[in-house]
Amino acid sequence: MEKVGIAVRTGSGKSSLMVALFRIENFRGSIKIDGIDTKTVPLNILRSKLGIIPQDPVMFAATVRFNLDPLNAHTDEEIWAVLDKVGMKKVIQSLPEMLKDKVSEGGDNFSAGQRQLICIARALLRNPKILVLDEATASIDNETDSMVQAMIRSSFKDSTVLTIAHRLHTIIDADKIIVMDSGKVAEMDTPSNLLKIDDGIFKGLCHKNQTAHGMDDANCVVKC
C-alpha cells in the first residue's frame, strides 16, 4: 500500500480532488480504485471504504463512545484496543464515566492533539481502504505533529494514505508526491526525483520552505 503526499497551494485544486474522490458532486473523467471506476460503485459502499482525518477534528456533543463509533458497529474491547494504539486509553480511563463520559461541544474538553488522536482512533475502527489526511496536523504543534505522523505510519500500514499538506516535512517521506496546480496534477514522482527537476514546482516549494526555516540545501530532502 502506498503513502502518497499531495502538495497544495491555495486554489490549487485540493477541494476538487476531495469532492471527486468522495463523489460529493458529479465530475468529468474517472477515478479508479483497484481498476474499478468509482462511479460504478454504490455510494454507501464507496464511502465505507474511505476514511478522512480533517484539519479540524469533528467531535459531537455526545459520549466518547459515540464519537468513536457513531454507528455502534464495534465492541467496547475493539474501541479500547484502538484507544490504546493511539495513546488515548489512559486519558479516557481517567474520565469519570470513561467511554460514557460526555464530550463538550466541539470537543473543547480535549486538547487539539487529543481530538486528532480520537479522530485517528475512529478511522482505525473503520479500517478504510483509502485514508485521506486533509492537512490533519496543520493546527497542532510540531511535537504533536511528529507523534501523529508516526502513529499514522504504524497504524495504517495496510491502507493507501493520501496526505494533503502545506507542511512539506509531513509528506517528504511519502512513496510518491503529487503536486496540484490549477486543479490539475502538475508533477508526480518520488520526492527525490521531484527535487531533481530544475525549476520544478515541488523543488521550488521545498526551497521556499527551507529558506523560511533557515535550512541549507543538504537538509532539504530530509526536512522540507
Coordinates of C-alpha atoms in Angstrom, one line a residue:
M1 CA 0.0 0.0 0.0
E2 CA 1.4 3.4 -1.0
K3 CA 1.7 6.5 1.0
V4 CA 1.1 9.5 -1.3
G5 CA 1.7 13.1 -0.4
I6 CA -0.3 15.8 -2.1
A7 CA 1.5 19.2 -2.1
V8 CA -1.0 22.0 -2.4
R9 CA -1.1 25.8 -2.5
T10 CA -4.3 27.9 -2.1
G11 CA -6.5 27.4 -5.0
S12 CA -4.5 24.5 -6.5
G13 CA -7.5 22.1 -6.6
K14 CA -7.5 20.3 -3.2
S15 CA -11.2 20.8 -2.7
S16 CA -12.0 19.5 -6.2
L17 CA -9.9 16.4 -5.5
M18 CA -11.8 15.7 -2.3
V19 CA -15.2 16.3 -3.9
A20 CA -14.3 13.9 -6.7
L21 CA -12.9 11.1 -4.5
F22 CA -15.9 11.0 -2.1
R23 CA -18.3 11.7 -5.0
I24 CA -19.9 14.7 -3.3
E25 CA -20.6 16.2 -6.7
N26 CA -20.6 14.8 -10.2
F27 CA -17.3 15.2 -12.1
R28 CA -15.9 14.6 -15.5
G29 CA -13.4 11.8 -16.1
S30 CA -12.9 8.8 -13.7
I31 CA -11.2 7.7 -10.6
K32 CA -10.3 4.0 -10.4
I33 CA -9.6 2.0 -7.3
D34 CA -8.0 -1.4 -8.0
G35 CA -9.1 -0.9 -11.6
I36 CA -12.8 -0.2 -10.7
D37 CA -14.4 3.1 -11.7
T38 CA -15.7 4.6 -8.5
K39 CA -18.8 5.9 -10.4
T40 CA -19.9 2.3 -10.8
V41 CA -19.8 1.6 -7.0
P42 CA -22.9 2.3 -4.9
L43 CA -22.2 5.5 -2.9
N44 CA -22.6 3.9 0.6
I45 CA -20.2 1.1 -0.3
L46 CA -17.6 3.6 -1.8
R47 CA -17.6 5.8 1.3
S48 CA -17.5 2.9 3.6
K49 CA -14.1 2.1 2.1
L50 CA -12.8 5.7 2.5
G51 CA -11.7 7.5 5.7
I52 CA -10.8 11.1 6.4
I53 CA -9.0 12.9 9.2
P54 CA -9.6 16.6 8.6
Q55 CA -7.6 19.6 9.8
D56 CA -10.3 20.5 12.3
P57 CA -11.4 17.2 14.1
V58 CA -15.1 16.6 14.0
M59 CA -16.4 16.0 17.6
F60 CA -20.0 15.6 18.6
A61 CA -21.7 16.7 21.9
A62 CA -22.3 13.1 22.8
T63 CA -20.4 10.3 24.6
V64 CA -16.8 9.4 23.9
R65 CA -18.0 6.1 22.6
F66 CA -20.4 7.7 20.2
N67 CA -17.6 9.9 18.9
L68 CA -15.5 6.8 18.2
D69 CA -18.3 4.5 16.9
P70 CA -21.4 6.5 15.9
L71 CA -22.9 3.5 14.2
N72 CA -22.4 1.3 17.2
A73 CA -20.7 -1.3 15.0
H74 CA -17.9 -2.3 17.3
T75 CA -17.4 -3.8 20.8
D76 CA -16.0 -2.0 23.8
E77 CA -13.0 -4.3 23.6
E78 CA -12.3 -3.1 20.0
I79 CA -12.7 0.5 21.0
W80 CA -10.3 0.2 23.9
A81 CA -7.8 -1.5 21.6
V82 CA -7.7 1.4 19.2
L83 CA -7.5 3.9 22.0
D84 CA -4.5 2.0 23.3
K85 CA -2.9 2.0 19.9
V86 CA -3.2 5.8 19.5
G87 CA -2.1 6.5 23.1
M88 CA -5.5 7.7 24.4
K89 CA -6.5 4.7 26.5
K90 CA -5.2 6.2 29.8
V91 CA -6.8 9.6 29.1
I92 CA -10.2 8.1 28.5
Q93 CA -9.9 5.7 31.5
S94 CA -9.2 8.8 33.7
L95 CA -12.6 10.3 32.9
P96 CA -15.4 9.7 35.5
E97 CA -17.5 7.6 33.1
M98 CA -14.8 6.6 30.7
L99 CA -16.4 5.7 27.3
K100 CA -19.8 7.0 28.6
D101 CA -18.3 10.4 29.5
K102 CA -19.7 13.4 27.7
V103 CA -17.7 15.3 25.1
S104 CA -18.2 19.1 25.1
E105 CA -19.4 20.9 22.1
G106 CA -16.6 20.8 19.5
G107 CA -14.6 18.6 21.9
D108 CA -13.4 21.5 24.0
N109 CA -12.7 19.3 27.0
F110 CA -9.9 17.7 25.0
S111 CA -6.7 19.3 23.6
A112 CA -6.2 19.8 19.9
G113 CA -3.8 16.9 19.8
Q114 CA -6.2 14.6 21.8
R115 CA -9.1 15.5 19.5
Q116 CA -6.9 14.5 16.5
L117 CA -5.9 11.2 18.1
I118 CA -9.6 10.4 18.8
C119 CA -10.3 11.0 15.1
I120 CA -7.4 8.7 14.2
A121 CA -8.9 6.0 16.5
R122 CA -12.3 6.5 14.8
A123 CA -10.6 5.9 11.4
L124 CA -8.8 2.9 12.8
L125 CA -12.1 1.3 13.8
R126 CA -13.4 1.8 10.3
N127 CA -10.3 0.3 8.7
P128 CA -10.6 2.2 5.4
K129 CA -9.0 1.0 2.2
I130 CA -8.0 4.6 1.5
L131 CA -7.3 7.2 4.2
V132 CA -7.2 10.9 3.4
L133 CA -5.4 13.3 5.8
D134 CA -6.6 16.7 4.9
E135 CA -3.9 18.9 6.5
A136 CA -4.6 16.9 9.6
T137 CA -1.7 18.4 11.6
A138 CA -1.8 22.0 10.4
S139 CA -3.3 23.3 13.6
I140 CA -1.2 21.4 16.2
D141 CA 2.4 21.9 17.4
N142 CA 5.4 20.2 15.8
E143 CA 5.9 17.8 18.7
T144 CA 2.3 16.5 18.5
D145 CA 2.6 16.6 14.7
S146 CA 5.5 14.2 14.8
M147 CA 3.7 11.9 17.1
V148 CA 0.6 11.8 14.9
Q149 CA 2.6 11.2 11.8
A150 CA 4.4 8.3 13.4
M151 CA 1.0 6.9 14.6
I152 CA -0.4 7.1 11.1
R153 CA 2.6 5.3 9.6
S154 CA 2.4 2.4 12.0
S155 CA -1.4 2.1 12.3
F156 CA -2.4 2.4 8.7
K157 CA 0.4 0.4 7.1
D158 CA -2.2 -1.7 5.2
S159 CA -4.1 1.3 3.8
T160 CA -3.3 3.7 1.0
V161 CA -2.8 7.0 2.7
L162 CA -3.3 10.3 0.8
T163 CA -1.8 13.2 2.8
I164 CA -2.7 16.7 1.7
A165 CA -0.3 19.1 3.2
H166 CA 1.2 22.6 3.2
R167 CA 3.8 21.5 5.7
L168 CA 6.1 19.7 3.3
H169 CA 8.0 17.8 6.0
T170 CA 4.9 15.7 6.7
I171 CA 5.0 14.2 3.2
I172 CA 8.7 14.2 2.3
D173 CA 9.0 10.5 3.2
A174 CA 6.0 9.5 1.1
D175 CA 6.4 6.9 -1.6
K176 CA 5.1 9.4 -4.2
I177 CA 4.2 13.0 -4.2
I178 CA 1.5 14.7 -6.3
V179 CA 1.8 18.4 -6.9
M180 CA -1.5 20.1 -7.7
D181 CA -1.6 23.3 -9.7
S182 CA -4.8 25.0 -11.0
G183 CA -6.9 21.9 -10.5
K184 CA -4.5 19.6 -12.3
V185 CA -1.7 17.2 -11.5
A186 CA 1.3 19.2 -12.4
E187 CA 4.0 16.8 -11.1
M188 CA 4.0 13.2 -9.7
D189 CA 7.0 11.2 -8.7
T190 CA 9.1 10.2 -5.7
P191 CA 10.3 13.1 -3.6
S192 CA 13.9 12.6 -4.6
N193 CA 13.1 12.6 -8.3
L194 CA 10.9 15.7 -8.0
L195 CA 13.8 17.5 -6.3
K196 CA 16.0 16.8 -9.3
I197 CA 13.7 18.8 -11.7
D198 CA 15.1 22.2 -12.5
D199 CA 12.5 24.8 -11.9
G200 CA 10.1 22.1 -10.7
I201 CA 7.1 23.3 -8.6
F202 CA 7.9 20.9 -5.7
K203 CA 11.5 21.8 -5.7
G204 CA 10.5 25.5 -5.6
L205 CA 8.1 24.8 -2.7
C206 CA 10.8 22.9 -0.8
H207 CA 13.4 25.6 -1.2
K208 CA 10.9 28.2 -0.2
N209 CA 10.1 26.2 2.9
Q210 CA 13.8 25.6 3.8
T211 CA 14.5 29.3 3.5
A212 CA 11.7 30.1 5.9
H213 CA 13.2 27.7 8.4
G214 CA 16.9 28.6 7.8
M215 CA 17.9 25.2 6.4
D216 CA 20.7 24.6 4.0
D217 CA 20.4 22.6 0.7
A218 CA 21.8 19.4 2.2
N219 CA 18.8 19.2 4.6
C220 CA 16.1 20.0 2.1
V221 CA 15.3 16.3 1.3
V222 CA 15.0 15.4 4.9
K223 CA 13.4 18.4 6.5
C224 CA 11.5 20.4 3.8

